[in-house]
CSV table of N, CA and C in Angstrom, one decimal:
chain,number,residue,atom,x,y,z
A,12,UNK,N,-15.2,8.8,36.8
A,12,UNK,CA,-14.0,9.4,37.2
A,12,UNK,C,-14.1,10.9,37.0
A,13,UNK,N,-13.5,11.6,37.9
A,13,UNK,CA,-14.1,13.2,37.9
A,13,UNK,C,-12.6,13.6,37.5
A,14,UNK,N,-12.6,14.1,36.4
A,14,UNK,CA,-11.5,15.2,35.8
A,14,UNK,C,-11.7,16.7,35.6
A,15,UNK,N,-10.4,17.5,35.4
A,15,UNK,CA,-10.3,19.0,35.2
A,15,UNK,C,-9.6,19.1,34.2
A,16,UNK,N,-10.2,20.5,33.6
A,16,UNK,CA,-9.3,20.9,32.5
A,16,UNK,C,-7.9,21.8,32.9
A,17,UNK,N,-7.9,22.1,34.3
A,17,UNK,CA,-6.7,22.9,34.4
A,17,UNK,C,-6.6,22.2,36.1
A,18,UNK,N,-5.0,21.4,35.8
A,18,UNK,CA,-4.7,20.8,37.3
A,18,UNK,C,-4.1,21.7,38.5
A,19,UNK,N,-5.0,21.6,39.3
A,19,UNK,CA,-4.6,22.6,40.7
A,19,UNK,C,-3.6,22.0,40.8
A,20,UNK,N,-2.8,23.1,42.0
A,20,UNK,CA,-1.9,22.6,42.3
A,20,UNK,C,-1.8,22.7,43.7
A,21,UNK,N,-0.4,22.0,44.8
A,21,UNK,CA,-0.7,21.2,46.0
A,21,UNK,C,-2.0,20.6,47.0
A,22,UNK,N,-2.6,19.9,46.0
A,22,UNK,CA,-3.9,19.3,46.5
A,22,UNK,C,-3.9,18.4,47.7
A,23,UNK,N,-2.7,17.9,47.8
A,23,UNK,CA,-2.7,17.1,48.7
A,23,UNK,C,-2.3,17.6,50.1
A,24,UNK,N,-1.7,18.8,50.3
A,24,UNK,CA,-1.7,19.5,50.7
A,24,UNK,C,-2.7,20.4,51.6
A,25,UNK,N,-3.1,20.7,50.7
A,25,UNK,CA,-4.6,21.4,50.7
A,25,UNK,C,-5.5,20.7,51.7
A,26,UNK,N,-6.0,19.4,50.5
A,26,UNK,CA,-6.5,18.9,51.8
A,26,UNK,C,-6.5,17.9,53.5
A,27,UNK,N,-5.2,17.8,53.0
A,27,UNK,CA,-4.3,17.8,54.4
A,27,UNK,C,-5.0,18.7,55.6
A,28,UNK,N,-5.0,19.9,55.4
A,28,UNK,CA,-5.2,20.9,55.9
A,28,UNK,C,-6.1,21.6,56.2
A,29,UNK,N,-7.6,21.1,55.2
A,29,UNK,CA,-8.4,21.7,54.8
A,29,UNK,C,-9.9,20.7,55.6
A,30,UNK,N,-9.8,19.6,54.8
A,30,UNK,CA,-11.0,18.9,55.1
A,30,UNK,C,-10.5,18.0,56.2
A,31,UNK,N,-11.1,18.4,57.7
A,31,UNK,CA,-11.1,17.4,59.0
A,31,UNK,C,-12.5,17.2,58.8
A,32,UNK,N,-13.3,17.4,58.8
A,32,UNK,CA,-14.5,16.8,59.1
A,32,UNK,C,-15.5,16.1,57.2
A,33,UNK,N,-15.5,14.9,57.4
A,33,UNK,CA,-16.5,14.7,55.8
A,33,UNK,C,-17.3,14.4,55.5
A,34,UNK,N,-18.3,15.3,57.1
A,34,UNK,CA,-19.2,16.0,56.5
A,34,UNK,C,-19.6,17.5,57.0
A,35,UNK,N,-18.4,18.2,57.0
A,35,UNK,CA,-18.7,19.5,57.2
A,35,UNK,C,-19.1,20.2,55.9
A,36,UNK,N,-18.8,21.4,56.0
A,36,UNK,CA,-19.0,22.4,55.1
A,36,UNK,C,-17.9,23.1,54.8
A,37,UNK,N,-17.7,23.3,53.3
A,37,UNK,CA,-16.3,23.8,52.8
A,37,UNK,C,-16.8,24.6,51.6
A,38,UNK,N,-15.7,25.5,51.6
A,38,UNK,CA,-15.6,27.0,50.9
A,38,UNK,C,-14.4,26.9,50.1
A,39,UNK,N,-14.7,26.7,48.9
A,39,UNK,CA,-13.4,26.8,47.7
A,39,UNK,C,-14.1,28.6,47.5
A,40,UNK,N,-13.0,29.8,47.6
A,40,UNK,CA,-13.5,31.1,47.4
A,40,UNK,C,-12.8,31.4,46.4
A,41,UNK,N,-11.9,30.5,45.5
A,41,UNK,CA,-11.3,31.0,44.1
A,41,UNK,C,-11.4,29.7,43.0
A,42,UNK,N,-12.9,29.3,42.9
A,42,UNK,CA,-13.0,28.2,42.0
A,42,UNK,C,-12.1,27.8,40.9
A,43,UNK,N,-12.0,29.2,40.6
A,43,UNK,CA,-11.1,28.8,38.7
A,43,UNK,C,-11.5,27.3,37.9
A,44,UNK,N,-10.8,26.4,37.7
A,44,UNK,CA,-11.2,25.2,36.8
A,44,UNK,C,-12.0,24.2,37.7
A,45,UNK,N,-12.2,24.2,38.9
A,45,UNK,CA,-12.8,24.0,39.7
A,45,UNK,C,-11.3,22.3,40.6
A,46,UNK,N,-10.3,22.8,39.9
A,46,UNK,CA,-9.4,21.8,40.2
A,46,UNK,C,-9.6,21.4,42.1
A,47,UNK,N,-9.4,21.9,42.9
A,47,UNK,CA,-9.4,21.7,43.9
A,47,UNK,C,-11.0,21.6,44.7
A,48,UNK,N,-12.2,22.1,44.2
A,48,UNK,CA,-13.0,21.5,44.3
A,48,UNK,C,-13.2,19.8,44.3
A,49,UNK,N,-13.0,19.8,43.2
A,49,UNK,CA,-13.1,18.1,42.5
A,49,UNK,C,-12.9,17.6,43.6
A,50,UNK,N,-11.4,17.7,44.4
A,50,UNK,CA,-10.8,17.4,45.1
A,50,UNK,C,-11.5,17.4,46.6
A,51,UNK,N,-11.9,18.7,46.5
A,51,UNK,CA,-12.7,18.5,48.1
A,51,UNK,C,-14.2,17.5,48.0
A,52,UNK,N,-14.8,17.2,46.8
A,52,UNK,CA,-15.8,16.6,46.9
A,52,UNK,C,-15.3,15.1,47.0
A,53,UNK,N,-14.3,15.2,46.2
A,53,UNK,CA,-13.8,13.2,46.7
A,53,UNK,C,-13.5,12.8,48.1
A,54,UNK,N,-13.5,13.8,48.8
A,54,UNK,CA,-12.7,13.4,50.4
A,54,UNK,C,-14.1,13.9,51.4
A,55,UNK,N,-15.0,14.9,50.7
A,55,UNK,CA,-16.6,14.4,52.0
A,55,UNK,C,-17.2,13.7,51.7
A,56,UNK,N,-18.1,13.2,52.9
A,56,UNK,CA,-19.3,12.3,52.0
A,56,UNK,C,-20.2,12.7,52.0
A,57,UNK,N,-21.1,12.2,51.9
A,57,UNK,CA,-22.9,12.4,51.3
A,57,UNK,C,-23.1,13.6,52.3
A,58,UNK,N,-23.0,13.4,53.5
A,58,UNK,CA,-23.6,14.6,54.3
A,58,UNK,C,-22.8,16.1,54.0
A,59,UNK,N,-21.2,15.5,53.6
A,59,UNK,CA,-20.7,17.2,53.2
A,59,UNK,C,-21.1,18.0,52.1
A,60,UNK,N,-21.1,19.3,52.6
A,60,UNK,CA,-21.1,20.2,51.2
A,60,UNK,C,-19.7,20.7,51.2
A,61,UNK,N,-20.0,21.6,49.8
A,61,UNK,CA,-19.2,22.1,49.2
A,61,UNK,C,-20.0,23.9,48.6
A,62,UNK,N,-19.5,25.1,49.0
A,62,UNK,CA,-19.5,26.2,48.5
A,62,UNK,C,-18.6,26.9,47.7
A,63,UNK,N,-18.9,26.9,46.7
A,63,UNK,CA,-17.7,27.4,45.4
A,63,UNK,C,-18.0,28.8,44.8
A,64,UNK,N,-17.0,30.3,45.1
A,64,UNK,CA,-17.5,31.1,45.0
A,64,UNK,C,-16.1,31.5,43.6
A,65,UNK,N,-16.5,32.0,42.6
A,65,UNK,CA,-15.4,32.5,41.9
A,65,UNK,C,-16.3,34.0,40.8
A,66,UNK,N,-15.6,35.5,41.0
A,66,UNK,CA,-16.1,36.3,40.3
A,66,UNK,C,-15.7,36.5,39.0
A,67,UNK,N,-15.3,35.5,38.4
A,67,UNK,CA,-15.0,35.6,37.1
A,67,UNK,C,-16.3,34.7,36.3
A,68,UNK,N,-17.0,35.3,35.8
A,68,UNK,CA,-17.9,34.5,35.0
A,68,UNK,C,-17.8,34.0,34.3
A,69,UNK,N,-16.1,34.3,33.4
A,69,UNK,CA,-15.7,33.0,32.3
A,69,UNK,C,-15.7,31.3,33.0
A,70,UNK,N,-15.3,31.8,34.2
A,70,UNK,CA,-15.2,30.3,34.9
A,70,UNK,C,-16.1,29.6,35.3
A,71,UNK,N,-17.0,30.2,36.0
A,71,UNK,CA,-18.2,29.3,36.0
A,71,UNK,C,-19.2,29.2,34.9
A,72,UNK,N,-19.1,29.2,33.6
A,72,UNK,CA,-19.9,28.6,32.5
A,72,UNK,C,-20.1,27.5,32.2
A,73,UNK,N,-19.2,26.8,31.7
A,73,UNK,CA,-19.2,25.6,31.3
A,73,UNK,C,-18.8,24.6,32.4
A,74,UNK,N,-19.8,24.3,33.2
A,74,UNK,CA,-19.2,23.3,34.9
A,74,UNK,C,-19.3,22.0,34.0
A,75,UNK,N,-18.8,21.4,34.5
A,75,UNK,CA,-18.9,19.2,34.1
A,75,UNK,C,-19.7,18.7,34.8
A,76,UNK,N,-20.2,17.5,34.9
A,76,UNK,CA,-21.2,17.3,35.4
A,76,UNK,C,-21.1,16.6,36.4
A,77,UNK,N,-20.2,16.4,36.8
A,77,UNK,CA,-19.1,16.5,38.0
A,77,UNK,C,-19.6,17.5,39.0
A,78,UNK,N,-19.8,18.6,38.6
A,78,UNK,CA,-20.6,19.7,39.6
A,78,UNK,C,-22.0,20.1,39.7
A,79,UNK,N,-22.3,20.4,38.2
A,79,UNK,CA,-24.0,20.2,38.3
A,79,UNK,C,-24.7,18.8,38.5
A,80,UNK,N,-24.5,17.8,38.7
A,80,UNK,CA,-24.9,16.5,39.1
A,80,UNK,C,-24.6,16.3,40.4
A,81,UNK,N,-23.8,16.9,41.0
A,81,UNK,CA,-23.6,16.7,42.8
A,81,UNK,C,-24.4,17.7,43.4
A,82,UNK,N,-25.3,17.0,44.3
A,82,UNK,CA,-26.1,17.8,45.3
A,82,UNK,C,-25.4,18.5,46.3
A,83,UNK,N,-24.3,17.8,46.5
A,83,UNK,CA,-23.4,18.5,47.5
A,83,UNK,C,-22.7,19.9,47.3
A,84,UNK,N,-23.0,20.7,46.4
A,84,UNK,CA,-22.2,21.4,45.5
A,84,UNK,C,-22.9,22.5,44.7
A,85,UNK,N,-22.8,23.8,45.1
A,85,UNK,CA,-23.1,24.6,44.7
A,85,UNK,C,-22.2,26.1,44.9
A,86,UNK,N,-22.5,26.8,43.4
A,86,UNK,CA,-21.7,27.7,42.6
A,86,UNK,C,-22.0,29.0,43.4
A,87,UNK,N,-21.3,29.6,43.5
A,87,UNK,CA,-21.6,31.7,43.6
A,87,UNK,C,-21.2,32.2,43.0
A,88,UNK,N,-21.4,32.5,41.8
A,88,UNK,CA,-20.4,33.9,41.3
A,88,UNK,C,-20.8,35.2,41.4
A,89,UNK,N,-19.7,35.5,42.4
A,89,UNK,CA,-19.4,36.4,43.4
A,89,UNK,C,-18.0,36.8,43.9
A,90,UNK,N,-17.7,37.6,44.4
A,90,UNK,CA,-16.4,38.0,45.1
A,90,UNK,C,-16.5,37.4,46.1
A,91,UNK,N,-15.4,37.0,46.7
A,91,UNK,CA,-14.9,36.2,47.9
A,91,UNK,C,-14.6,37.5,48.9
A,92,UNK,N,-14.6,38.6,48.8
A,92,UNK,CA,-14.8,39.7,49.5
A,92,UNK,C,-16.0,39.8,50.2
A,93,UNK,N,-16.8,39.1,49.6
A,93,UNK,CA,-18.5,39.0,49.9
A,93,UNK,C,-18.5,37.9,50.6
A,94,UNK,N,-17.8,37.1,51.3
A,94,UNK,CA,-18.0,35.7,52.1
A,94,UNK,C,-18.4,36.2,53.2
A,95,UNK,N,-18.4,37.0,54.0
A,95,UNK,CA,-19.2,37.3,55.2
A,95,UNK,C,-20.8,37.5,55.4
A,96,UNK,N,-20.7,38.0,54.2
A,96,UNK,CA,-22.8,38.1,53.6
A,96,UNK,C,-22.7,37.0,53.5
A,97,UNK,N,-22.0,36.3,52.5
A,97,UNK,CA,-22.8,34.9,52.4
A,97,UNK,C,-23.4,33.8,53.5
A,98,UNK,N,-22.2,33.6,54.4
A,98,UNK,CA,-22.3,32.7,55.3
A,98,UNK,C,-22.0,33.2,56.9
A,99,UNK,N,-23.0,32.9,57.7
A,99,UNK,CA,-23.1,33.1,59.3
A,99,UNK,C,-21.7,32.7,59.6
A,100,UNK,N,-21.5,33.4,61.1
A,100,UNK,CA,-20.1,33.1,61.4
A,100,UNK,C,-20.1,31.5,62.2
A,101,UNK,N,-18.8,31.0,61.9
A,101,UNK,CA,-18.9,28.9,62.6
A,101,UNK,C,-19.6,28.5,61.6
A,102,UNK,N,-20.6,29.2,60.3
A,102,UNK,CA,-21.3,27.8,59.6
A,102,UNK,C,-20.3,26.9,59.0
A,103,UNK,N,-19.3,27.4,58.2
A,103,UNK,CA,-18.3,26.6,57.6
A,103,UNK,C,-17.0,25.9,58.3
A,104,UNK,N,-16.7,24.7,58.0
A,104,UNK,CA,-15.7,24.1,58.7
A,104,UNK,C,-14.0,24.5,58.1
A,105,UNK,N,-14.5,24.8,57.1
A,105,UNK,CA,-13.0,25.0,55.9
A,105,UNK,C,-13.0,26.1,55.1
A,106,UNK,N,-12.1,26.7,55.2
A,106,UNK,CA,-12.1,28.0,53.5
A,106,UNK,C,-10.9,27.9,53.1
A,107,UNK,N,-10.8,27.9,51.5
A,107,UNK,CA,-9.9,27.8,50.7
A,107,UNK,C,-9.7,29.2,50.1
A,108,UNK,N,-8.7,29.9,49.7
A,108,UNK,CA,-8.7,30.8,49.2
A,108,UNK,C,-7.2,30.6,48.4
A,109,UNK,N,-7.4,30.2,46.9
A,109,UNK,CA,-5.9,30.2,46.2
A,109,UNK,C,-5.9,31.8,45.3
A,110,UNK,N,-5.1,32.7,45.9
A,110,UNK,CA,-5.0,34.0,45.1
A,110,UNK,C,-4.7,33.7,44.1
A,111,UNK,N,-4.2,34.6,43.1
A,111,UNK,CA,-3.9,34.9,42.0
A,111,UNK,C,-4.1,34.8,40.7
A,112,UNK,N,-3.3,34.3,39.7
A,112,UNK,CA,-4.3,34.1,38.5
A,112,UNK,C,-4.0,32.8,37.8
A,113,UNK,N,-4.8,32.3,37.4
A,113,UNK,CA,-4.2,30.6,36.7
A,113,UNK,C,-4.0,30.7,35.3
A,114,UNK,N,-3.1,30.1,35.1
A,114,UNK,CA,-2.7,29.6,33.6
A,114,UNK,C,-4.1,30.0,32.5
A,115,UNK,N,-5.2,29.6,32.5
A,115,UNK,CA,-6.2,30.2,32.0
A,115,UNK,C,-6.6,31.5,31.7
A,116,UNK,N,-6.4,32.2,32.7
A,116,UNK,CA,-6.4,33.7,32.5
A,116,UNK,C,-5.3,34.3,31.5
A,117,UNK,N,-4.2,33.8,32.3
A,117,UNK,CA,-3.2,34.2,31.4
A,117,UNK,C,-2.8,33.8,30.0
A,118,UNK,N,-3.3,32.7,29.5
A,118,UNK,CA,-3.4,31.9,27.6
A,118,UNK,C,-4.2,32.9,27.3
A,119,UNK,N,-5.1,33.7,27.8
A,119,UNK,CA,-6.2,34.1,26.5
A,119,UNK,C,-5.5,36.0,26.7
A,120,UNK,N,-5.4,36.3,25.4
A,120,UNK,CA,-4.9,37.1,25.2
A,120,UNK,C,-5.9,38.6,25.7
A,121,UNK,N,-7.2,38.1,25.7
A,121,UNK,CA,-8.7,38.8,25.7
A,121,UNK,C,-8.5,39.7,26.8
A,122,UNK,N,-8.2,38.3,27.7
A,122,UNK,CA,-8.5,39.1,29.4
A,122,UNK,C,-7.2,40.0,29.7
A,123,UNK,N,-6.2,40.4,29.0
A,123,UNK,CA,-5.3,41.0,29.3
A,123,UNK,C,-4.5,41.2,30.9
A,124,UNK,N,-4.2,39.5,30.9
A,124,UNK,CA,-3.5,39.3,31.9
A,124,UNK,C,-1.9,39.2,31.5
A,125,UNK,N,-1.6,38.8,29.9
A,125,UNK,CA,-0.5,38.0,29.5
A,125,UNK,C,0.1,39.1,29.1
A,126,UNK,N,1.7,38.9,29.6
A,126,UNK,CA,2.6,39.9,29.0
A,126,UNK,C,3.3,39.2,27.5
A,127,UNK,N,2.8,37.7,27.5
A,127,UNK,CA,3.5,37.6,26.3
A,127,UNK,C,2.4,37.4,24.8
A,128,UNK,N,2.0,37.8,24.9
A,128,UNK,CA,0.7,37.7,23.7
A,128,UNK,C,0.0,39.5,23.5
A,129,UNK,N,0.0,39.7,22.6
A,129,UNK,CA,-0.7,41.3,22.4
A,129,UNK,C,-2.1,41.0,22.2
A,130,UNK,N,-3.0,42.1,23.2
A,130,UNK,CA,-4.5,41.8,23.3
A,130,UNK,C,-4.7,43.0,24.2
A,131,UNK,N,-6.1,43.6,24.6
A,131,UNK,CA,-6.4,44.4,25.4
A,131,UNK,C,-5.7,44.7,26.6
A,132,UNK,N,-6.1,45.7,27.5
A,132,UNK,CA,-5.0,46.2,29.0
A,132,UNK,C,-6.7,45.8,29.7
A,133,UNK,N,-6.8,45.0,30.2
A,133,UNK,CA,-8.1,44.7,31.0
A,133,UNK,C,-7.5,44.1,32.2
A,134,UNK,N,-7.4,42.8,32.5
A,134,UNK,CA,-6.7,42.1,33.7
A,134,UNK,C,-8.7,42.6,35.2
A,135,UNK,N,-9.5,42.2,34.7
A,135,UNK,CA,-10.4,42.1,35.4
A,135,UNK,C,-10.7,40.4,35.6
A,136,UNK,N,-10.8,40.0,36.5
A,136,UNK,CA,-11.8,38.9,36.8
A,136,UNK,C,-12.5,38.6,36.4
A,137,UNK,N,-14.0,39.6,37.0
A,137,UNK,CA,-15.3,39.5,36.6
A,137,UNK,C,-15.4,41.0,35.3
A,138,UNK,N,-16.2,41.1,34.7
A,138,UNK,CA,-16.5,42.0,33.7
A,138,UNK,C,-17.2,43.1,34.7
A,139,UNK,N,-17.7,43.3,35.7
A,139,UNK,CA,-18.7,44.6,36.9
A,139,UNK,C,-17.5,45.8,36.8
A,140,UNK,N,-16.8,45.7,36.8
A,140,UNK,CA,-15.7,47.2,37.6
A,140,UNK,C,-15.4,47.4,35.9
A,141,UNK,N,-14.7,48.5,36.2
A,141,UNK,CA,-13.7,49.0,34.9
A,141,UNK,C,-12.5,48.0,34.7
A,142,UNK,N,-11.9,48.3,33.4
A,142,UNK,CA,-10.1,47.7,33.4
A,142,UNK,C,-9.6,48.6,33.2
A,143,UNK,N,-8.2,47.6,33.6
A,143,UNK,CA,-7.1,48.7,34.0
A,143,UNK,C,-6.6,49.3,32.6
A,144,UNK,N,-7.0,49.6,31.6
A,144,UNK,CA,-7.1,50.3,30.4
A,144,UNK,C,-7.8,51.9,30.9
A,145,UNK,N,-9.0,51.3,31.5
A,145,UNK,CA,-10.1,52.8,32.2
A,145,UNK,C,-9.8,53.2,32.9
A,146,UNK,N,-8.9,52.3,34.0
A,146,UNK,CA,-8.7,52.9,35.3
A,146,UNK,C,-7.3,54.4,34.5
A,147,UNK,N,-6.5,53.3,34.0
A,147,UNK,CA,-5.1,54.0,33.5
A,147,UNK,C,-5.6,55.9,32.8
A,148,UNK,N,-6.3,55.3,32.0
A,148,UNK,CA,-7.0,56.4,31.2
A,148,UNK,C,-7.4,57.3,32.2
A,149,UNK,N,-8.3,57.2,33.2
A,149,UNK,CA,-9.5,58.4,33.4
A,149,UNK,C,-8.5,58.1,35.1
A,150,UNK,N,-7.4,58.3,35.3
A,150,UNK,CA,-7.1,58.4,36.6
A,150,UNK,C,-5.7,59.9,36.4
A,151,UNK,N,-6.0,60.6,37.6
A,151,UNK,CA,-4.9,61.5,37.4
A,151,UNK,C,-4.0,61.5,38.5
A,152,UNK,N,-3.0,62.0,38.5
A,152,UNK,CA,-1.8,61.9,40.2
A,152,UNK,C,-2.3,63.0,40.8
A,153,UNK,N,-2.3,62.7,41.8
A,153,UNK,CA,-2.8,63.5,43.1
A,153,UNK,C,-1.4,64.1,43.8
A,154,UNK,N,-1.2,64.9,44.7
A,154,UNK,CA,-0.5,65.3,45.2
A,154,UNK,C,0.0,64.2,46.2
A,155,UNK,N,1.3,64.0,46.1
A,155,UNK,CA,2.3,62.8,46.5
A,155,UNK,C,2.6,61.9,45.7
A,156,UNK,N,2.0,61.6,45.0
A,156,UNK,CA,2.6,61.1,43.9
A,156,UNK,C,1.6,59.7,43.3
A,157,UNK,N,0.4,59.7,44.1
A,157,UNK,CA,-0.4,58.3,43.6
A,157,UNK,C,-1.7,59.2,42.7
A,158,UNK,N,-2.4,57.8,42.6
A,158,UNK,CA,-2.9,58.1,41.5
A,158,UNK,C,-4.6,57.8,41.9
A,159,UNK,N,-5.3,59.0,41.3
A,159,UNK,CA,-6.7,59.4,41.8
A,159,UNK,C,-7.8,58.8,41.1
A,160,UNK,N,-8.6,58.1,40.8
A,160,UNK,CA,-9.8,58.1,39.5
A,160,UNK,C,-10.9,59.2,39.8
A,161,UNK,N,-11.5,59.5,38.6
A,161,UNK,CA,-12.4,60.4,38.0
A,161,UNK,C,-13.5,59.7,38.0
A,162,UNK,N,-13.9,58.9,38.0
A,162,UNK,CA,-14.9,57.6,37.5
A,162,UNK,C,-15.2,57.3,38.6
């Protein structure tokens, strides 16, 4: 039985919409708990893959073996900004892209996504760029009224 520790949400939905062919090729571009992956690997078969790209490296550490045991199934951590390097144009049948931030991000006080817990001003994804602690700090207003970085 393949489980997640954080349940996506409209899956059915999703792949309603997502997987017509099972055995094409599919792009989850915001892995997070890998909930809706799971999901797309129970609906292709043996010939489909699965590409899972998420730039947060907290998320892709600890995979189940649910993911590293399927051949069908491989990790990028990477920006989803970067999907055009990755993959030729027509190779993939499907792309998933769920924005924003999950319940995970937001419990840990670290990543400084949560407004209700005291912890760092970070709110990065991946650890590569500055946070918005650096940005805030080393950025000055520019004429009109936005704001410039130094860095």
């Amino acid at each position: 039985m393949i489980k997640a520790s954080h349940e996506a949400v409209m899956v059915n939905e999703v792949l309603e919409n997502l997987v017509f062919e099972q055995n094409g090729k599919y792009v989850d571009c915001t892995f997070g708990a890998g909930g809706h992956s799971l999901e797309i690997l129970k609906k292709i078969n043996e010939s489909g893959t699965l590409v899972a790209i998420d730039k947060d490296q907290k998320a892709t550490v600890n995979l189940s073996k649910d993911f590293t045991d399927d051949g069908r199934f491989r990790l990028v951590n990477d920006s989803f900004s970067n999907l055009r390097s990755l993959f030729d144009d027509k190779e993939v049948d499907g792309i998933l892209i769920d924005l924003g931030i999950s319940s995970i991000q937001l419990d840990d006080p670290k990543r400084g996504f949560s407004f209700q817990s005291n912890g760092p001003l970070d709110m990065r994804m991946g650890q590569n760029n500055f946070s918005a602690s650096e940005f805030i700090n080393k950025s000055n207003r520019k004429a009109g009224g936005g704001l410039q970085r130094e860095f």
